Coordinates of C-alpha atoms in Angstrom, one line a residue:
Chain K
X160 CA -33.2 -10.5 -116.1
X161 CA -35.7 -13.3 -116.4
X162 CA -34.3 -15.2 -113.6
X163 CA -34.3 -12.1 -111.5
X164 CA -37.9 -11.6 -112.1
X165 CA -38.7 -15.2 -111.4
X166 CA -36.8 -15.0 -108.2
X167 CA -39.4 -14.2 -105.6
X168 CA -36.9 -12.7 -103.2
X169 CA -35.4 -9.9 -105.2
X170 CA -36.4 -6.4 -104.4
X171 CA -38.0 -6.1 -107.8
X172 CA -40.3 -9.0 -107.5
X173 CA -41.3 -8.1 -104.0
X174 CA -42.1 -4.6 -105.0
X175 CA -43.9 -5.7 -108.1
X176 CA -46.1 -8.1 -106.3
X177 CA -47.0 -5.7 -103.6
X178 CA -47.6 -2.8 -105.9
X179 CA -49.8 -4.8 -108.2
X180 CA -51.9 -5.9 -105.4
X181 CA -52.3 -2.4 -104.2
X182 CA -53.1 -1.2 -107.7
X183 CA -55.7 -3.8 -108.2
X184 CA -57.3 -2.8 -104.9
X185 CA -57.3 0.9 -105.9
X186 CA -58.7 0.2 -109.3
X187 CA -61.4 -1.9 -107.8
X188 CA -62.6 0.9 -105.7
X189 CA -64.0 3.0 -108.5
X190 CA -64.4 2.4 -112.2
X191 CA -62.1 4.7 -113.9
X192 CA -64.3 5.4 -116.9
X193 CA -66.6 7.5 -114.9
X194 CA -63.9 9.4 -113.0
X195 CA -63.7 13.1 -112.9
X196 CA -60.3 14.7 -113.0
X197 CA -60.5 15.2 -109.3
X198 CA -61.1 11.5 -108.7
X199 CA -58.3 10.7 -111.1
X200 CA -56.1 13.0 -109.1
X201 CA -57.0 11.2 -105.9
X202 CA -56.3 7.9 -107.5
X203 CA -53.0 9.2 -108.7
X204 CA -52.2 10.2 -105.1
X205 CA -53.2 6.8 -103.9
X206 CA -51.2 5.0 -106.5
X207 CA -48.2 7.1 -105.7
X208 CA -48.5 6.4 -102.0
X209 CA -49.0 2.7 -102.8
X210 CA -45.8 2.8 -104.9
X211 CA -43.8 4.4 -102.2
X212 CA -45.3 2.2 -99.6
X213 CA -44.7 -1.0 -101.4
X214 CA -41.1 -0.1 -102.1
X215 CA -40.6 0.8 -98.4
X216 CA -42.2 -2.4 -97.3
X217 CA -40.1 -4.4 -99.7
X218 CA -37.0 -2.9 -98.1
X219 CA -38.5 -3.4 -94.6
X220 CA -36.6 -1.5 -92.0
X221 CA -33.2 -2.2 -93.2
X222 CA -32.6 1.3 -94.5
X223 CA -33.2 4.6 -92.8
X224 CA -35.0 6.0 -95.8
X225 CA -37.5 3.1 -95.8
X226 CA -38.1 3.5 -92.1
X227 CA -38.6 7.2 -92.5
X228 CA -41.0 6.6 -95.4
X229 CA -43.0 4.1 -93.5
X230 CA -43.1 6.2 -90.5
X231 CA -44.3 9.2 -92.4
X232 CA -47.0 7.2 -94.2
X233 CA -48.2 5.5 -91.1
X234 CA -48.3 8.7 -89.1
X235 CA -50.2 10.4 -91.9
X236 CA -52.7 7.6 -92.1
X237 CA -53.1 7.5 -88.4
X238 CA -53.8 11.2 -88.4
X239 CA -56.3 10.8 -91.1
X240 CA -58.0 8.0 -89.4
X241 CA -58.1 9.9 -86.1
X242 CA -59.8 12.8 -87.9
X243 CA -62.3 10.6 -89.5
X244 CA -63.0 8.9 -86.2
X245 CA -62.5 5.3 -87.1
X246 CA -61.1 4.1 -83.8
X247 CA -60.9 0.5 -84.5
X248 CA -58.6 1.0 -87.4
X249 CA -56.4 3.3 -85.3
X250 CA -56.0 0.6 -82.7
X251 CA -54.8 -1.9 -85.2
X252 CA -52.5 0.5 -86.9
X253 CA -51.2 2.0 -83.7
X254 CA -49.8 -1.4 -82.6
X255 CA -47.9 -1.7 -85.8
X256 CA -46.8 1.9 -85.8
X257 CA -45.6 2.1 -82.3
X258 CA -43.0 -0.5 -82.9
X259 CA -41.9 1.3 -86.1
X260 CA -42.1 4.6 -84.3
X261 CA -40.1 3.6 -81.4
X262 CA -37.5 2.1 -83.6
X263 CA -37.4 5.1 -85.8
X264 CA -37.4 7.5 -83.0
X265 CA -34.6 5.6 -81.3
X266 CA -32.8 5.4 -84.5
X267 CA -33.3 9.1 -85.1
X268 CA -32.2 10.0 -81.6
X269 CA -29.1 7.9 -82.0
X270 CA -28.4 9.5 -85.3
X271 CA -29.0 13.0 -84.1
X272 CA -26.5 12.4 -81.3
X273 CA -24.0 11.0 -83.6
X274 CA -24.6 13.9 -86.0
X275 CA -24.1 16.5 -83.4
X276 CA -20.9 14.9 -82.3
X277 CA -19.6 14.9 -85.9
X278 CA -20.8 18.3 -86.7
X279 CA -17.6 19.8 -85.7
X280 CA -15.9 17.7 -88.2
X281 CA -17.9 19.2 -91.0
X282 CA -15.9 22.3 -91.4
X283 CA -13.8 20.8 -94.1
X284 CA -16.9 20.0 -96.1
X285 CA -18.3 23.5 -96.1
X286 CA -18.3 23.6 -99.8
X287 CA -20.6 20.6 -99.9
X288 CA -23.0 21.8 -97.3
X289 CA -25.5 23.2 -99.8
X290 CA -25.7 20.0 -101.9
X291 CA -25.8 17.9 -98.8
X292 CA -28.8 19.9 -97.6
X293 CA -30.5 19.4 -100.9
X294 CA -29.8 15.7 -100.8
X295 CA -31.1 15.5 -97.3
X296 CA -34.4 17.0 -98.5
X297 CA -34.7 14.6 -101.3
X298 CA -33.9 11.4 -99.5
X299 CA -36.5 10.6 -97.0
X300 CA -35.1 10.4 -93.5
X301 CA -32.0 12.2 -94.6
X302 CA -32.3 15.1 -92.3
X303 CA -30.6 13.6 -89.4
X304 CA -27.7 11.9 -91.1
X305 CA -24.1 12.9 -91.7
X306 CA -22.8 13.0 -95.2
X307 CA -21.2 9.6 -95.0
X308 CA -24.4 7.8 -94.2
X309 CA -26.4 10.1 -96.4
X310 CA -24.4 9.0 -99.4
X311 CA -24.9 5.4 -98.4
X312 CA -28.7 5.9 -98.2
X313 CA -28.7 7.8 -101.4
X314 CA -27.1 4.9 -103.2
X315 CA -29.6 2.4 -102.0
X316 CA -32.5 4.9 -102.6
X317 CA -31.4 5.4 -106.2
X318 CA -31.2 1.7 -106.7
X319 CA -34.7 1.2 -105.3
X320 CA -36.1 4.2 -107.3
X321 CA -34.8 2.8 -110.5
X322 CA -36.4 -0.5 -109.8
X323 CA -39.6 1.2 -109.0
X324 CA -39.6 3.2 -112.2
X325 CA -38.8 0.2 -114.3
X326 CA -41.6 -1.8 -112.8
X327 CA -44.1 0.9 -113.0
X328 CA -43.2 1.6 -116.6
X329 CA -43.8 -2.0 -117.5
X330 CA -47.0 -2.1 -115.7
X331 CA -48.1 1.1 -117.4
X332 CA -47.1 -0.5 -120.7
X333 CA -49.2 -3.5 -119.9
X334 CA -52.1 -1.4 -118.9
X335 CA -52.0 0.6 -122.0
X336 CA -51.8 -2.5 -124.2
X337 CA -55.2 -3.6 -123.1
Chain O
X209 CA -8.6 7.1 -68.8
X210 CA -8.9 10.5 -70.4
X211 CA -8.1 12.1 -67.1
X212 CA -5.2 9.9 -66.7
X213 CA -3.8 11.1 -70.0
X214 CA -4.5 14.7 -69.1
X215 CA -2.5 14.3 -65.9
X216 CA 0.3 12.9 -67.9
X217 CA 0.1 15.8 -70.3
X218 CA 0.2 18.2 -67.5
X219 CA 3.1 16.4 -66.1
X220 CA 4.7 16.7 -69.4
X221 CA 3.9 20.2 -69.9
X222 CA 5.0 21.1 -66.4
X223 CA 8.6 20.5 -67.3
X224 CA 8.9 21.9 -70.7
X225 CA 12.6 21.8 -70.7
X226 CA 12.5 20.2 -67.4
X227 CA 13.6 17.0 -68.7
X228 CA 16.9 18.6 -67.7
X229 CA 15.9 18.0 -64.2
X230 CA 16.0 14.3 -64.7
X231 CA 19.0 14.4 -66.7
X232 CA 21.1 14.2 -63.7
X233 CA 19.4 11.1 -62.7
X234 CA 19.9 9.3 -65.8
X235 CA 23.2 9.9 -67.5
X236 CA 24.3 8.3 -70.5
X237 CA 25.0 5.1 -68.7
X238 CA 23.5 2.3 -70.5
X239 CA 22.2 0.7 -67.4
X240 CA 20.1 3.7 -66.7
X241 CA 18.2 3.1 -69.9
X242 CA 17.0 -0.1 -68.3
X243 CA 16.5 1.5 -65.0
X244 CA 14.3 4.2 -66.3
X245 CA 11.6 1.7 -67.0
X246 CA 11.4 0.9 -63.4
X247 CA 11.7 4.4 -62.1
X248 CA 9.7 4.7 -59.0
X249 CA 8.8 8.2 -59.9
X250 CA 6.2 6.9 -62.2
X251 CA 2.9 7.0 -60.5
X252 CA 1.2 5.3 -63.3
X253 CA 0.9 1.7 -63.1
X254 CA 2.5 1.1 -66.3
X255 CA 3.7 -2.3 -65.5
X256 CA 0.3 -3.5 -65.1
X257 CA -0.1 -3.7 -68.8
X258 CA 0.9 -7.0 -70.0
X259 CA 1.9 -5.9 -73.5
X260 CA 4.0 -3.2 -72.1
X261 CA 5.7 -5.7 -69.8
X262 CA 6.8 -7.9 -72.5
X263 CA 7.9 -5.1 -74.7
X264 CA 9.7 -3.4 -71.9
X265 CA 11.5 -6.5 -70.8
X266 CA 12.5 -7.2 -74.3
X267 CA 13.6 -3.6 -74.7
X268 CA 15.5 -3.6 -71.5
X269 CA 17.3 -6.7 -72.4
X270 CA 18.0 -5.5 -75.9
X271 CA 19.0 -2.1 -74.8
X272 CA 21.4 -3.3 -72.3
X273 CA 22.8 -5.7 -74.8
X274 CA 23.2 -3.1 -77.4
X275 CA 24.7 -0.5 -75.1
X276 CA 27.1 -3.0 -73.8
X277 CA 28.2 -4.2 -77.1
X278 CA 28.8 -0.8 -78.7
X279 CA 31.2 1.7 -77.3
X280 CA 31.8 4.5 -79.7
X281 CA 29.5 7.5 -79.9
X282 CA 27.7 6.7 -76.7
X283 CA 25.3 9.5 -77.2
X284 CA 24.4 8.4 -80.7
X285 CA 24.0 4.9 -79.7
X286 CA 21.9 5.8 -76.9
X287 CA 19.9 7.8 -79.2
X288 CA 19.3 4.8 -81.4
X289 CA 18.6 2.6 -78.5
X290 CA 16.2 5.0 -76.9
X291 CA 14.5 5.7 -80.1
X292 CA 14.1 2.1 -80.8
X293 CA 12.7 1.5 -77.4
X294 CA 10.4 4.4 -77.7
X295 CA 9.4 3.0 -81.0
X296 CA 8.6 -0.3 -79.5
X297 CA 6.7 1.3 -76.7
X298 CA 4.9 3.4 -79.1
X299 CA 4.0 0.4 -81.1
X300 CA 2.3 -1.2 -78.2
X301 CA 0.7 2.1 -77.4
X302 CA -0.4 2.6 -80.8
X303 CA -1.8 -0.9 -81.2
X304 CA -3.7 -0.6 -78.1
X305 CA -5.0 2.8 -78.9
X306 CA -6.0 2.0 -82.3
X307 CA -7.7 -1.2 -81.6
X308 CA -10.3 0.8 -79.8
X309 CA -12.1 3.6 -81.2
X310 CA -10.7 6.0 -78.7
X311 CA -7.2 7.1 -78.8
X312 CA -6.6 5.7 -75.4
X313 CA -7.7 2.4 -74.2
X314 CA -6.1 2.2 -70.8
X315 CA -4.7 4.8 -68.7
X316 CA -1.8 2.5 -68.2
X317 CA -1.0 2.3 -71.8
X318 CA -1.8 5.9 -72.4
X319 CA 0.3 7.4 -69.8
X320 CA 3.3 5.3 -69.9
X321 CA 4.7 6.4 -73.3
X322 CA 4.3 9.9 -72.3
X323 CA 6.0 9.2 -69.0
X324 CA 8.6 7.1 -70.6
X325 CA 9.6 9.7 -73.1
X326 CA 10.7 12.4 -70.9
X327 CA 12.8 10.0 -69.0
X328 CA 14.1 8.3 -72.1
X329 CA 15.0 11.6 -73.5
X330 CA 17.6 12.2 -70.9
X331 CA 20.3 10.2 -72.5
X332 CA 20.0 12.4 -75.4
X333 CA 22.3 14.8 -73.8
X334 CA 24.1 15.1 -77.1
X335 CA 20.9 16.0 -78.8
X336 CA 19.9 19.3 -77.3
X337 CA 17.0 19.9 -79.6
X338 CA 15.4 16.7 -78.4
X339 CA 14.3 18.1 -75.1
X340 CA 12.5 20.9 -76.9
X341 CA 10.6 18.4 -78.9
X342 CA 9.6 16.3 -76.0
X343 CA 7.0 18.6 -74.6
X344 CA 5.5 19.1 -77.9
X345 CA 4.5 15.5 -78.0
X346 CA 2.2 16.1 -75.2
X347 CA -0.1 17.9 -77.4
X348 CA -0.8 14.8 -79.2
X349 CA -3.7 14.1 -77.1
X350 CA -2.4 10.7 -76.6
X351 CA -1.6 9.8 -80.1
X352 CA 2.0 8.9 -80.6
X353 CA 1.9 7.8 -84.1
X354 CA 3.8 10.8 -85.1
X355 CA 6.4 10.0 -82.6
X356 CA 6.7 6.7 -84.0
X357 CA 7.5 8.1 -87.4
X358 CA 10.2 10.2 -86.2
X359 CA 11.8 7.5 -84.2
X360 CA 11.4 5.1 -86.9
X361 CA 13.3 7.3 -89.3
X362 CA 16.3 7.2 -87.1
X363 CA 16.6 3.6 -86.7
X364 CA 18.8 1.7 -89.1
X365 CA 17.4 -0.9 -91.2
X366 CA 18.7 -3.8 -89.2
X367 CA 16.8 -2.8 -86.3
X368 CA 13.9 -1.6 -88.2
X369 CA 12.8 -5.1 -89.0
X370 CA 12.2 -5.8 -85.4
X371 CA 9.9 -2.8 -85.0
X372 CA 6.3 -3.4 -85.7
X373 CA 5.6 0.0 -87.0
X374 CA 7.9 -0.1 -89.9
X375 CA 5.2 -1.4 -92.1
X376 CA 3.0 1.4 -91.3
X377 CA 5.3 4.1 -92.3
X378 CA 4.4 4.4 -95.9
X379 CA 0.7 4.3 -95.1
X380 CA 1.3 6.7 -92.3
X381 CA 3.1 9.0 -94.6
X382 CA 0.4 8.8 -97.1
X383 CA -2.2 9.6 -94.6
X384 CA -0.2 12.3 -93.0
X385 CA 0.6 14.1 -96.1
X386 CA -2.9 13.7 -97.4
X387 CA -4.2 15.1 -94.3
X388 CA -2.0 18.0 -94.5
X389 CA -4.1 19.5 -97.2
X390 CA -7.1 20.3 -95.1
X391 CA -5.7 20.6 -91.7
X392 CA -7.6 23.4 -90.1
X393 CA -5.7 26.5 -89.1
X394 CA -5.7 25.5 -85.5
X395 CA -3.8 22.4 -86.2
X396 CA -1.6 23.9 -88.8
X397 CA 0.4 25.6 -86.2
X398 CA 0.9 22.3 -84.5
X399 CA 2.2 20.5 -87.5
X400 CA 4.9 22.9 -88.6
X401 CA 6.2 22.6 -85.1
X402 CA 6.1 18.9 -85.4
X403 CA 7.7 19.1 -88.7
X404 CA 10.4 21.2 -87.2
X405 CA 10.7 18.6 -84.5
X406 CA 10.9 16.0 -87.1
X407 CA 13.8 17.6 -88.8
X408 CA 15.6 18.1 -85.6
X409 CA 15.2 14.5 -84.5
X410 CA 16.1 13.3 -87.8
X411 CA 19.2 15.3 -87.8
X412 CA 21.1 12.8 -85.8
X413 CA 20.0 9.8 -87.8
X414 CA 21.8 8.1 -90.6
X415 CA 19.2 8.9 -93.1
X416 CA 19.1 12.5 -92.1
X417 CA 19.4 13.8 -95.5
X418 CA 16.5 12.0 -96.9
X419 CA 14.5 12.7 -93.9
X420 CA 15.2 16.3 -94.0
X421 CA 14.1 16.5 -97.6
X422 CA 10.9 14.9 -96.6
X423 CA 10.6 17.1 -93.6
X424 CA 11.0 20.1 -95.6
X425 CA 8.3 19.1 -97.9
X426 CA 6.1 18.4 -95.0
X427 CA 7.2 21.5 -93.2
X428 CA 6.1 23.6 -96.1
X429 CA 2.6 22.6 -95.3
X430 CA 2.1 21.2 -98.8
X431 CA 0.3 18.1 -99.5
X432 CA 2.9 15.5 -100.5
X433 CA 2.2 11.9 -100.7
X434 CA 5.7 11.1 -99.9
X435 CA 6.1 7.6 -98.9
X436 CA 9.0 6.9 -96.7
X437 CA 10.1 4.1 -98.8
X438 CA 13.0 3.1 -96.6
X439 CA 10.7 1.2 -94.4
X440 CA 10.9 -2.5 -94.6
X441 CA 7.4 -2.7 -95.8
X442 CA 5.9 -5.9 -94.6
X443 CA 2.5 -4.6 -95.5
X444 CA 0.2 -5.9 -92.8
X445 CA -3.0 -4.1 -93.4
X446 CA -4.4 -2.6 -90.3
X447 CA -8.0 -1.8 -90.1
X448 CA -7.3 1.3 -88.1
X449 CA -5.9 4.5 -89.5
X450 CA -2.4 5.6 -88.6
X451 CA -1.1 9.0 -88.2
X452 CA 1.1 10.0 -91.0
X453 CA 4.3 11.8 -91.0
X454 CA 4.1 15.5 -90.7
X455 CA 0.4 15.6 -89.7
X456 CA -1.6 16.1 -86.7
X457 CA -2.3 12.9 -84.9
X458 CA -5.0 13.8 -82.5
X459 CA -8.2 11.8 -82.5
X460 CA -10.2 14.4 -84.3
X461 CA -7.9 14.6 -87.3
X462 CA -7.7 10.9 -87.6
X463 CA -11.4 10.5 -87.4
X464 CA -11.8 13.2 -89.9
X465 CA -9.5 11.5 -92.3
X466 CA -11.3 8.3 -91.9
X467 CA -14.6 10.0 -92.6
X468 CA -13.3 11.7 -95.7
X469 CA -12.0 8.5 -97.1
X470 CA -15.3 6.8 -96.5
X471 CA -17.1 9.7 -98.2
X472 CA -14.9 9.5 -101.3
X473 CA -15.4 5.8 -101.4
X474 CA -19.2 6.2 -101.4
X475 CA -19.0 8.9 -104.0
X476 CA -17.3 6.4 -106.2
X477 CA -20.1 3.9 -105.7
X478 CA -22.6 6.6 -106.5
X479 CA -20.8 7.4 -109.6
X480 CA -21.4 3.9 -110.9
X481 CA -25.1 4.2 -110.0
X482 CA -25.8 7.5 -111.6
X483 CA -25.5 7.4 -115.4
X484 CA -23.3 9.9 -117.0
X485 CA -21.3 10.7 -114.0
X486 CA -18.0 9.5 -115.2
X487 CA -16.9 12.7 -116.7
X488 CA -17.8 14.7 -113.7
X489 CA -15.0 15.3 -111.2
X490 CA -15.2 16.8 -107.8
X491 CA -17.5 16.2 -105.1
X492 CA -19.7 19.3 -105.6
X493 CA -20.5 18.5 -109.2
X494 CA -21.0 14.9 -108.4
X495 CA -23.5 15.8 -105.7
X496 CA -25.3 18.0 -108.2
X497 CA -25.6 15.2 -110.6
X498 CA -26.8 12.9 -108.0
X499 CA -29.4 15.4 -106.8
X500 CA -30.6 15.9 -110.3
X501 CA -30.9 12.2 -110.9
X502 CA -32.8 11.5 -107.7
X503 CA -35.1 14.3 -108.5
X504 CA -35.7 13.0 -112.0
X505 CA -36.4 9.5 -110.7
X506 CA -38.9 10.8 -108.2
X507 CA -40.6 12.8 -110.8
X508 CA -40.7 9.7 -113.0
X509 CA -42.4 7.8 -110.3
X510 CA -45.0 10.6 -109.9
X511 CA -45.8 10.6 -113.6
X512 CA -46.0 6.9 -113.9
X513 CA -48.4 6.8 -111.1
X514 CA -50.4 9.5 -112.7
X515 CA -50.4 7.5 -115.8
X516 CA -51.5 4.4 -114.0
X517 CA -54.2 6.4 -112.4
X518 CA -55.5 7.4 -115.8
X519 CA -55.2 4.0 -117.5
X520 CA -57.6 1.5 -116.3
X521 CA -57.0 -2.1 -117.0
X522 CA -60.5 -3.1 -117.7
X523 CA -59.4 -6.6 -117.3
X524 CA -58.8 -6.8 -113.6
X525 CA -59.1 -10.5 -113.8
X526 CA -56.1 -10.5 -116.0
X527 CA -54.3 -8.4 -113.5
X528 CA -54.5 -11.3 -111.1
X529 CA -52.6 -13.4 -113.5
X530 CA -50.1 -10.6 -113.8
X531 CA -49.2 -11.0 -110.2
X532 CA -48.0 -14.4 -111.2
X533 CA -44.7 -14.9 -112.7
X534 CA -45.9 -15.3 -116.2
X535 CA -46.2 -11.7 -116.8
X536 CA -42.9 -11.0 -115.3
X537 CA -41.3 -13.3 -117.8
X538 CA -43.1 -11.4 -120.5
X539 CA -41.9 -8.2 -119.1
X540 CA -38.4 -9.4 -119.0
X541 CA -38.4 -10.7 -122.5
X542 CA -39.4 -7.4 -124.1
X543 CA -36.9 -4.8 -123.2
X544 CA -36.9 -1.9 -125.6
X545 CA -39.8 -2.9 -127.7
X546 CA -42.0 -2.1 -124.8
X547 CA -41.2 1.5 -125.1
X548 CA -42.2 1.7 -128.7
X549 CA -45.3 -0.2 -127.9
X550 CA -46.1 2.1 -125.1
X551 CA -45.6 5.1 -127.1
X552 CA -47.8 3.9 -129.8
X553 CA -50.3 2.8 -127.2
X554 CA -50.4 6.3 -125.8
X555 CA -50.9 7.5 -129.3
X556 CA -54.0 5.4 -129.3
X557 CA -55.3 7.2 -126.4
X558 CA -55.5 10.3 -128.5
X559 CA -58.2 9.0 -130.6
X560 CA -56.3 7.1 -133.1
X561 CA -57.2 3.9 -134.7
X562 CA -55.0 1.4 -133.2
X563 CA -56.5 -1.5 -135.2
X564 CA -53.9 -1.0 -137.8
X565 CA -51.1 -1.1 -135.3
X566 CA -52.2 -4.2 -133.6
X567 CA -51.1 -6.6 -136.2
X568 CA -47.9 -4.8 -136.5
X569 CA -47.1 -5.5 -132.9
X570 CA -48.6 -8.8 -132.5
X571 CA -45.7 -10.6 -133.7
X572 CA -43.6 -9.2 -131.0
X573 CA -45.9 -10.1 -128.2
X574 CA -45.9 -13.1 -126.0
X575 CA -49.0 -15.0 -125.6
X576 CA -50.0 -13.1 -122.6
X577 CA -50.0 -9.8 -124.2
X578 CA -51.7 -11.0 -127.3
X579 CA -54.4 -12.2 -125.0
X580 CA -54.8 -8.6 -123.7
X581 CA -55.0 -7.3 -127.1
X582 CA -57.7 -9.6 -128.1
X583 CA -59.6 -9.1 -125.0
X584 CA -59.8 -5.4 -125.0
X585 CA -62.3 -4.0 -127.4
X586 CA -61.3 -1.0 -129.2
X587 CA -64.2 1.0 -127.9
X588 CA -63.5 0.2 -124.4
X589 CA -60.1 1.5 -124.8
X590 CA -61.3 4.7 -126.2
X591 CA -63.9 5.1 -123.5
X592 CA -61.2 5.0 -120.9
X593 CA -59.2 7.6 -122.6
X594 CA -61.6 10.2 -123.9
X595 CA -62.5 11.8 -120.7
X596 CA -58.9 12.2 -119.9
X597 CA -58.1 14.7 -122.5
X598 CA -57.0 17.2 -120.0
X599 CA -54.6 14.7 -118.7
X600 CA -53.1 13.9 -121.9
X601 CA -50.5 16.4 -121.1
X602 CA -49.3 14.2 -118.3
X603 CA -49.4 11.2 -120.5
X604 CA -47.4 12.7 -123.3
X605 CA -45.0 14.0 -120.8
X606 CA -44.4 10.6 -119.6
X607 CA -43.3 9.8 -123.1
X608 CA -40.7 12.4 -122.8
X609 CA -38.9 10.4 -120.2
X610 CA -38.1 7.7 -122.7
X611 CA -34.9 8.4 -124.3
X612 CA -35.4 6.3 -127.4
X613 CA -35.3 8.4 -130.5
X614 CA -37.7 6.1 -132.2
X615 CA -40.1 6.7 -129.4
X616 CA -39.9 10.4 -129.8
X617 CA -40.6 10.2 -133.4
X618 CA -43.6 7.9 -132.8
X619 CA -44.8 10.0 -130.0
X620 CA -44.5 13.1 -132.0
X621 CA -46.2 11.4 -134.9
X622 CA -49.0 10.5 -132.6
X623 CA -49.2 13.9 -131.0
X624 CA -48.5 15.9 -134.1
X625 CA -52.0 16.2 -135.2
X626 CA -53.3 16.7 -131.7
X627 CA -51.7 19.5 -130.0
X628 CA -48.2 20.4 -130.8
X629 CA -48.5 23.2 -128.4
X630 CA -49.5 20.8 -125.7
X631 CA -45.8 20.3 -125.0
X632 CA -45.6 23.8 -123.7
X633 CA -48.8 23.3 -122.0
X634 CA -47.4 20.3 -120.4
X635 CA -44.6 22.2 -118.8
X636 CA -47.1 24.5 -117.3
X637 CA -49.4 21.7 -116.3
X638 CA -46.5 19.9 -114.8
X639 CA -45.5 22.8 -112.6
X640 CA -49.0 22.9 -111.3
X641 CA -48.7 19.3 -110.2

């Protein structure tokens, strides 16, 4: 466990580093002592987004769910920036998002084609269709995957979620100890 | 190549029992067995395929040798010879077909077995049922693994060793019989016919009894993992899937079977990941468990981020050092005690004196954490928590996630004087979130 933490290349350490940096940035924005519940709720949203984002970035684009998460986040931020009119930020982000978007859209297109081809083979899994749909909703990017890949993604997603929860628990512990 | 196969199929289908037509051409003369390979009627350039060439030449030579050597029961011998030859051809065909994702790699390879078979069936004049079976093979969509099984069954052990497919039979049988369970109705009609064909073909073979027993089992449409153990199993593991005895062998069924195996493999992996899944059997229940677990993990992340939003590390400078590895080491060294610390810490947030708790816990801390404790004044801690009374619900609910019974007792102790009813309020509050 210790060696795992000290190893800078594990998922856990990558996520931890990123998340902590994001957390520090968020906390630096406003002092929490004077926060209203609304602000706290905003901060909560930001922290949640930061957690998901750091985890997705730690996984890079190796997994469909991470790609889908990053794509969602970036499209959302792009929309927000577009509405607020900060053009310069949009430009910088668009360049990064286009690459991700194209890869994700290509990937999605490929997946959808493959899924439609395999849809006729799904009749023997009729009993699992309901759960498969639920799982697809839970796992980001799972809408366009057949059951086989979906289970693969779910396994990796569970692993990353557990890491996330562990690290966040420990951080929360440390916070509360102060 | 697909169209090439279809033409072959049409050819095949065009003479359902029309193999009779060619019977006159090829009598039971042994030489004809060899001749049929070079029958100019074949419009498919079979001989272009190198693998087929070698196999055919070997087959021709062996067949002529065999037929010359043996005299009695010409029909039966020819049956054996032909079956062996077909088996060899089917081997090549199968190999080539399976090494690619499609059932047919080359039109050459694809068509030739189908073309060979009607002509090779001719010597089976003593086997009347065989001609009936021949057209059925056309429905294979190019897959001849099933054929291989039947033919293999008829060949005596001595010859079996020379056939490459012998090792595959047990696997094939497993796959076939397993596939039988969920064959859709459309294919179910096909398989009983094949099973019937099986039984007929097998009738002439030495092992007819055992085969028939197997065939009956398969013919019943039941799932039987009957392995044809007679095969000289030199288990060369093939990456590709083989058609099994008594089951449909078209590309769709095979792909389906592969898919199902992959899915069950992944379900097993997931079973290891999700705690408490060992007792659950069946895909549906497993998936339910998985869904619940993923949902709970996602909710945990939400609540932890809410908690982090409410807790402010007043010592941001110390957070910088947290990013370094020191903190990680500390984190790693305190597994379960952290939970109890945290629960008591959250109890602090509810307006409790935590001074008395500090010395209790100090001994368990590493230097880094003791540093935090000294640095944070008691008042500062309170200030950060007081305005968050309405969010205590979330905090206390985070405590619920920790399964430690000690935790619960501590948490309840901390919350006991505050709002016992807050637990119910939490549920409501949580649903709002």
